[in-house]
PDB file of C-alpha atoms in Angstrom:
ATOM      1  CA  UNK P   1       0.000   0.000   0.000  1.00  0.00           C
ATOM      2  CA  UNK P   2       3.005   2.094   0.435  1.00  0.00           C
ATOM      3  CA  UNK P   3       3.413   2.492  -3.637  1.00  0.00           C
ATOM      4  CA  UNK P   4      -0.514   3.548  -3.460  1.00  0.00           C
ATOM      5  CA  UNK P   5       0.317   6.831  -1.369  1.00  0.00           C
ATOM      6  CA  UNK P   6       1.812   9.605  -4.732  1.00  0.00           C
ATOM      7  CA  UNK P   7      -1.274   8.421  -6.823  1.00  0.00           C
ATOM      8  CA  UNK P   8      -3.379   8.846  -4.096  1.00  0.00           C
ATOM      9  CA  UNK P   9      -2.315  12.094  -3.231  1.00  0.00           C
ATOM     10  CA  UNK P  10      -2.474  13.439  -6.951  1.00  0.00           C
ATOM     11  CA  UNK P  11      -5.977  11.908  -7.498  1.00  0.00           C
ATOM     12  CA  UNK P  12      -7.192  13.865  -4.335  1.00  0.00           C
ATOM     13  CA  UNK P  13      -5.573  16.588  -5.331  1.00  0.00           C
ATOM     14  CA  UNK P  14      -7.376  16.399  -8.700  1.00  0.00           C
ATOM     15  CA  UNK P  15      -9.926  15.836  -7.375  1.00  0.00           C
ATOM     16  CA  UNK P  16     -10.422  19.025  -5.133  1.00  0.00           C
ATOM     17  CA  UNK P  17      -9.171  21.223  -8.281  1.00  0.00           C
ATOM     18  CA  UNK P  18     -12.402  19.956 -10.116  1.00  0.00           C
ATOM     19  CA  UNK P  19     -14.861  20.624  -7.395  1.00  0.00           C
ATOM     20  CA  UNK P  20     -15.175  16.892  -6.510  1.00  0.00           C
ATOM     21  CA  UNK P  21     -14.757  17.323  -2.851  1.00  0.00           C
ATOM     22  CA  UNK P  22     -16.568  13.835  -1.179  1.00  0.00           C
ATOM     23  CA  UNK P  23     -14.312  12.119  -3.611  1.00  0.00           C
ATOM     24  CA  UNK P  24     -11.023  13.651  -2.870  1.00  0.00           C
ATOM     25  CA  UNK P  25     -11.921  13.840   0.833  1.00  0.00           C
ATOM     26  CA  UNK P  26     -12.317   9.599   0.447  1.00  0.00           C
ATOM     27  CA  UNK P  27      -8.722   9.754  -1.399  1.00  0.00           C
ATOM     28  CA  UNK P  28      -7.429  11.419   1.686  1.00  0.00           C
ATOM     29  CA  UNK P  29      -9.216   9.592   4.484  1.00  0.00           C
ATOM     30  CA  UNK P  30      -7.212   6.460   2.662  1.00  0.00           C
ATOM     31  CA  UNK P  31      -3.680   7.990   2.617  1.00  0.00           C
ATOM     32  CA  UNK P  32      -4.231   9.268   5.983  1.00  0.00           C
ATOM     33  CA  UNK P  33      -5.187   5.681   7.336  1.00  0.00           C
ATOM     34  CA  UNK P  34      -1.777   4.555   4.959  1.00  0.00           C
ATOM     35  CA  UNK P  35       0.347   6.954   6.535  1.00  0.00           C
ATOM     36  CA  UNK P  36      -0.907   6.590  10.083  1.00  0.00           C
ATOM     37  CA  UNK P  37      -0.110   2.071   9.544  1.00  0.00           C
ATOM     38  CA  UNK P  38       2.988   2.570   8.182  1.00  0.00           C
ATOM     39  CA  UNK P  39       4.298   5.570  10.278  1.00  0.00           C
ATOM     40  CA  UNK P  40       2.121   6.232  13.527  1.00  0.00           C
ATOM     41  CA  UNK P  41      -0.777   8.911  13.688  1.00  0.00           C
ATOM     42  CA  UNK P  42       1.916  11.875  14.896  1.00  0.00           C
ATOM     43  CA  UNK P  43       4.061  11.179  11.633  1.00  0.00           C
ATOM     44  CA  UNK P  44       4.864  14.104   9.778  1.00  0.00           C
ATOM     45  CA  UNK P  45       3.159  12.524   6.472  1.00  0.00           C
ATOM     46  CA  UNK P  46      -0.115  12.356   8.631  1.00  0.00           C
ATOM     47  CA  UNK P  47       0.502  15.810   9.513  1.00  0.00           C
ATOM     48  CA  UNK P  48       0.840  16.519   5.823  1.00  0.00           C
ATOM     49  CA  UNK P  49      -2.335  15.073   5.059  1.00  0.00           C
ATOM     50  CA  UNK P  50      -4.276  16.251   7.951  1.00  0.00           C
ATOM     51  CA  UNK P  51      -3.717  19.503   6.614  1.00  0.00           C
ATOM     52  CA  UNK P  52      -4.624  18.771   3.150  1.00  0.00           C
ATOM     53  CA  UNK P  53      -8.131  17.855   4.663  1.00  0.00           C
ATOM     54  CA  UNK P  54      -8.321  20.959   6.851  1.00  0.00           C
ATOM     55  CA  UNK P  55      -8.260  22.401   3.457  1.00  0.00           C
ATOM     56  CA  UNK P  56     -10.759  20.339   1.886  1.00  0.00           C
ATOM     57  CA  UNK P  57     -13.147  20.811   4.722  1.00  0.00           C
ATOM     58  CA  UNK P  58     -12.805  24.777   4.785  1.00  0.00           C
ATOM     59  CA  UNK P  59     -13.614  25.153   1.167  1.00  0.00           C
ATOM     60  CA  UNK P  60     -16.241  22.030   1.873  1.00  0.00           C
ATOM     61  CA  UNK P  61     -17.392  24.478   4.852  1.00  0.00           C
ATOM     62  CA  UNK P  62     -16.996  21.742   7.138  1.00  0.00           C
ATOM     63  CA  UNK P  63     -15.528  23.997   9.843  1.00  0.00           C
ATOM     64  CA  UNK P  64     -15.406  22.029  12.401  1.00  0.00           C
ATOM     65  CA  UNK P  65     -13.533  19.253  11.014  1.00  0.00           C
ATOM     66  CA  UNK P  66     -11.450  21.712   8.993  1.00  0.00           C
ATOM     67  CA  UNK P  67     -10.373  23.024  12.651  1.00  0.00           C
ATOM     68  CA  UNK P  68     -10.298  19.870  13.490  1.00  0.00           C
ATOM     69  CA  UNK P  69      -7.679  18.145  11.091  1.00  0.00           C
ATOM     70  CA  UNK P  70      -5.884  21.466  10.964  1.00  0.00           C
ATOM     71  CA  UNK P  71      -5.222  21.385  14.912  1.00  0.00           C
ATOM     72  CA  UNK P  72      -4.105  18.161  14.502  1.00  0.00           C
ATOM     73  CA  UNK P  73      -1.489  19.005  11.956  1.00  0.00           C
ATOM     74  CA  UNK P  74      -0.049  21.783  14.011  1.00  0.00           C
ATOM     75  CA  UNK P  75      -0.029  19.964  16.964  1.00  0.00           C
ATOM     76  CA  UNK P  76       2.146  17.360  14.769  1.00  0.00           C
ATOM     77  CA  UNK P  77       4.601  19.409  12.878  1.00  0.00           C
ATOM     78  CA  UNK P  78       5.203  21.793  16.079  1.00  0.00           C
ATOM     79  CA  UNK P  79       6.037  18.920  18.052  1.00  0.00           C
ATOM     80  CA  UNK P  80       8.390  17.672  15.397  1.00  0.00           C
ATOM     81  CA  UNK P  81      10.188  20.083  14.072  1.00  0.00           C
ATOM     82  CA  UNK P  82       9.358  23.268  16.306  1.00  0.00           C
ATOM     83  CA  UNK P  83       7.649  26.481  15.783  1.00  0.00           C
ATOM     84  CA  UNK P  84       9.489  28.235  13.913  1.00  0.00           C
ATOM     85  CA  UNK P  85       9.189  26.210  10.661  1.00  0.00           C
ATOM     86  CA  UNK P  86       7.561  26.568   6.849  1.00  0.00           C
ATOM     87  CA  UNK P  87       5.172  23.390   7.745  1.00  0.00           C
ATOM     88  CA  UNK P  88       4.338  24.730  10.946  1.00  0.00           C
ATOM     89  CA  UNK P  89       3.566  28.606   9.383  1.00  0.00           C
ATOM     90  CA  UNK P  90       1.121  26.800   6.860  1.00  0.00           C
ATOM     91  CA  UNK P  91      -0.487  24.645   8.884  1.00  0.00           C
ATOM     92  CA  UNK P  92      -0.799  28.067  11.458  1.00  0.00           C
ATOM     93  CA  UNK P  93      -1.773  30.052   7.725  1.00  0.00           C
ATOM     94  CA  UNK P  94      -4.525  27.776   6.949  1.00  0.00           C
ATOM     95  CA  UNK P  95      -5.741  27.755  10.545  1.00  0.00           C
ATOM     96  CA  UNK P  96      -5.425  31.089  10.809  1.00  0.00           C
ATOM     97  CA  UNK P  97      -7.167  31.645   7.462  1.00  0.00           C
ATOM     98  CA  UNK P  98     -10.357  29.316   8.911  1.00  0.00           C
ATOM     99  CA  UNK P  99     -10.690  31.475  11.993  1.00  0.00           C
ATOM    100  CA  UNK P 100     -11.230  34.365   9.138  1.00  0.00           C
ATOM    101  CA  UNK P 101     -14.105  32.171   7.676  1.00  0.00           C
ATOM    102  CA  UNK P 102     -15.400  31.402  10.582  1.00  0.00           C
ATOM    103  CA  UNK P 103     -16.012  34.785  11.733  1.00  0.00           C
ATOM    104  CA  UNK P 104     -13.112  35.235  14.391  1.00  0.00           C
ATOM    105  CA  UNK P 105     -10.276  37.508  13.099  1.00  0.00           C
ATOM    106  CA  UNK P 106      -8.569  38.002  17.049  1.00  0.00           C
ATOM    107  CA  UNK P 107      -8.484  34.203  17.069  1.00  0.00           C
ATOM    108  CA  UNK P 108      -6.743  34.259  13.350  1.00  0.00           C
ATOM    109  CA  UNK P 109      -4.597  36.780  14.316  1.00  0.00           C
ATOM    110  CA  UNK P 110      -1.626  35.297  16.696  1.00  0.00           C
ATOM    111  CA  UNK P 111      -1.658  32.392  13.945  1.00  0.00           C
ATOM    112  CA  UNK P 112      -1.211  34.464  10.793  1.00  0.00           C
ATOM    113  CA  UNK P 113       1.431  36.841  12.423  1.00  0.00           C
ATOM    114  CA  UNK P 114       3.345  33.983  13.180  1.00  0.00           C
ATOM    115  CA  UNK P 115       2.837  32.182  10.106  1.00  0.00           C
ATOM    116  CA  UNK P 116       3.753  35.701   8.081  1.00  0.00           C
ATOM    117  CA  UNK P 117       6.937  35.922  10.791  1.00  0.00           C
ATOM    118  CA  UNK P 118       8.506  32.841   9.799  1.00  0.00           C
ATOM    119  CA  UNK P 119       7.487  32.647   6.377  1.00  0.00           C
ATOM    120  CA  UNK P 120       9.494  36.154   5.898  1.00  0.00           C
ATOM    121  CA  UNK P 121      12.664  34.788   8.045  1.00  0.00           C
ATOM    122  CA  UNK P 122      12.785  31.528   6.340  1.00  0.00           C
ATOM    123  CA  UNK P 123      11.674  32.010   2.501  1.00  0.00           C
ATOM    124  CA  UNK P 124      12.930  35.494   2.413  1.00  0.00           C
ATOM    125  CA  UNK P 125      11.422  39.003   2.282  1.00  0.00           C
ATOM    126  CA  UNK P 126      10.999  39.044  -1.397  1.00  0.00           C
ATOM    127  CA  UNK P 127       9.555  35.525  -1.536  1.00  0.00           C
ATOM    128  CA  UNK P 128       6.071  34.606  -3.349  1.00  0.00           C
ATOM    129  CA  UNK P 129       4.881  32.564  -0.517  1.00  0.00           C
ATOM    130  CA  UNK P 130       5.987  35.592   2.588  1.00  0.00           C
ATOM    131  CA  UNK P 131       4.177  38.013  -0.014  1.00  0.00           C
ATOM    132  CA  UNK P 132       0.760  35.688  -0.229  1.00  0.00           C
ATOM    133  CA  UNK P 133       0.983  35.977   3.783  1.00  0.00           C
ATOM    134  CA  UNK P 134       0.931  39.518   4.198  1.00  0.00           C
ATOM    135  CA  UNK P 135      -1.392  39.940   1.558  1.00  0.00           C
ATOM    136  CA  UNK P 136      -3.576  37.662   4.112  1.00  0.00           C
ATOM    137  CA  UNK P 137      -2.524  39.348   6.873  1.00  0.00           C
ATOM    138  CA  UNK P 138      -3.931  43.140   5.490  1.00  0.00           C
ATOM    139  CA  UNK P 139      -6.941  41.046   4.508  1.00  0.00           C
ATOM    140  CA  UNK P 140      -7.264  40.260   8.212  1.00  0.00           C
ATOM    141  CA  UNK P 141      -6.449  43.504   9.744  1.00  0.00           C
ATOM    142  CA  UNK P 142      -8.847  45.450   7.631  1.00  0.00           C
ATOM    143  CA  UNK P 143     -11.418  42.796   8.829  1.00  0.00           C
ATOM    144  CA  UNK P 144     -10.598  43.672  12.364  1.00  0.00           C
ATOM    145  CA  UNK P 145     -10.726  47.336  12.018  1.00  0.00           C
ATOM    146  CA  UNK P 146     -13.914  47.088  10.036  1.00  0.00           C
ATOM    147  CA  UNK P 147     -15.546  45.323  12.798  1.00  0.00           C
ATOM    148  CA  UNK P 148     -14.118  47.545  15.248  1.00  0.00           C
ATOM    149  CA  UNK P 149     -15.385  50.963  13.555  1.00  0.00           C
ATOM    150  CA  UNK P 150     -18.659  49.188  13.766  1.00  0.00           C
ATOM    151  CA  UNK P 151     -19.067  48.358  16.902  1.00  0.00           C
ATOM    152  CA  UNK P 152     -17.665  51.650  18.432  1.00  0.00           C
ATOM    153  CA  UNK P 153     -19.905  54.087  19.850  1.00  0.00           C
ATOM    154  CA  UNK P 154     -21.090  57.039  17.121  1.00  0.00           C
ATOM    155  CA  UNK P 155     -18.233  60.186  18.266  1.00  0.00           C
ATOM    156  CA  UNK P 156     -20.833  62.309  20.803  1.00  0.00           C
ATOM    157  CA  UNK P 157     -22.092  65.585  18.994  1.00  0.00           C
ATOM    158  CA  UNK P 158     -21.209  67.285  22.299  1.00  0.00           C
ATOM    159  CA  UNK P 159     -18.854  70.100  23.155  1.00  0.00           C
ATOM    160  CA  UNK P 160     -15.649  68.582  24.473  1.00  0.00           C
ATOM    161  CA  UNK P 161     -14.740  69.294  27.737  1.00  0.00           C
ATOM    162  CA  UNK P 162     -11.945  72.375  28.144  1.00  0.00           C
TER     163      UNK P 162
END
């Protein structure tokens, strides 16, 4: 089943591409279950996949199991290879990037600013993948400022106070 995994991967992956979603999910579910026999359920390929299906289940709007599967693959890659890693900063992107669709930007935020920080220090200022992370970022701090001009109280039409 080993040999099974690449194809698997690349049918799931065409699968999600063409809007397929229960289909690539299935794909997924099955390289999961390969990777978690052949290298335990805190491998880093689990993590890798676990991810993948956060993904799925976001654009799916399965939110819970997108947070979920993409907990699980933070948890994984931080404990192997530390916070301050590319895997780690997408899996924190992605979750960061559900909290956004899920309607809670403060909870995004800590995972996106990290995910942006390391991106930056690792793949370089200039980088395609640190410039797709602060264009998330603005996304998310105009989202915060928008909601916090709305729920501020209207400026009082009162004299100020000498």
């Amino acid at each position: 089943e080993v040999r099974q995994a690449d194809p698997l991967l690349n049918l799931a992956t065409l699968s999600q591409a063409t809007g397929k979603l229960a289909d690539a999910e299935s794909l997924l579910l099955r390289l999961l279950a390969i990777h978690d026999a052949r290298k335990g359920v805190d491998s880093l390929e689990s993590a890798d996949v676990h991810n993948r299906l956060g993904v799925l289940y976001s654009q799916a709007k399965a939110l819970p199991k997108a947070d979920e599967s993409l907990r699980k693959s933070l948890q994984i890659r931080e404990k192997k290879l530390g916070a301050n890693t590319l895997p780690v900063a997408e899996s924190a992107m992605n979750l960061g990037l559900l909290m956004m669709q899920a309607g809670k930007p403060l909870d995004a935020l800590p995972l996106m600013r990290h995910a942006t920080a390391v991106t930056q220090v690792l793949a370089g200022h200039q980088s395609e993948l640190t410039k797709a992370r602060w264009v998330h970022l603005e996304r998310l701090y105009s989202t915060i400022l928008q909601q916090g001009a709305q729920e501020s109280p209207p400026a009082s039409g009162g004299q100020s106070r000498r």
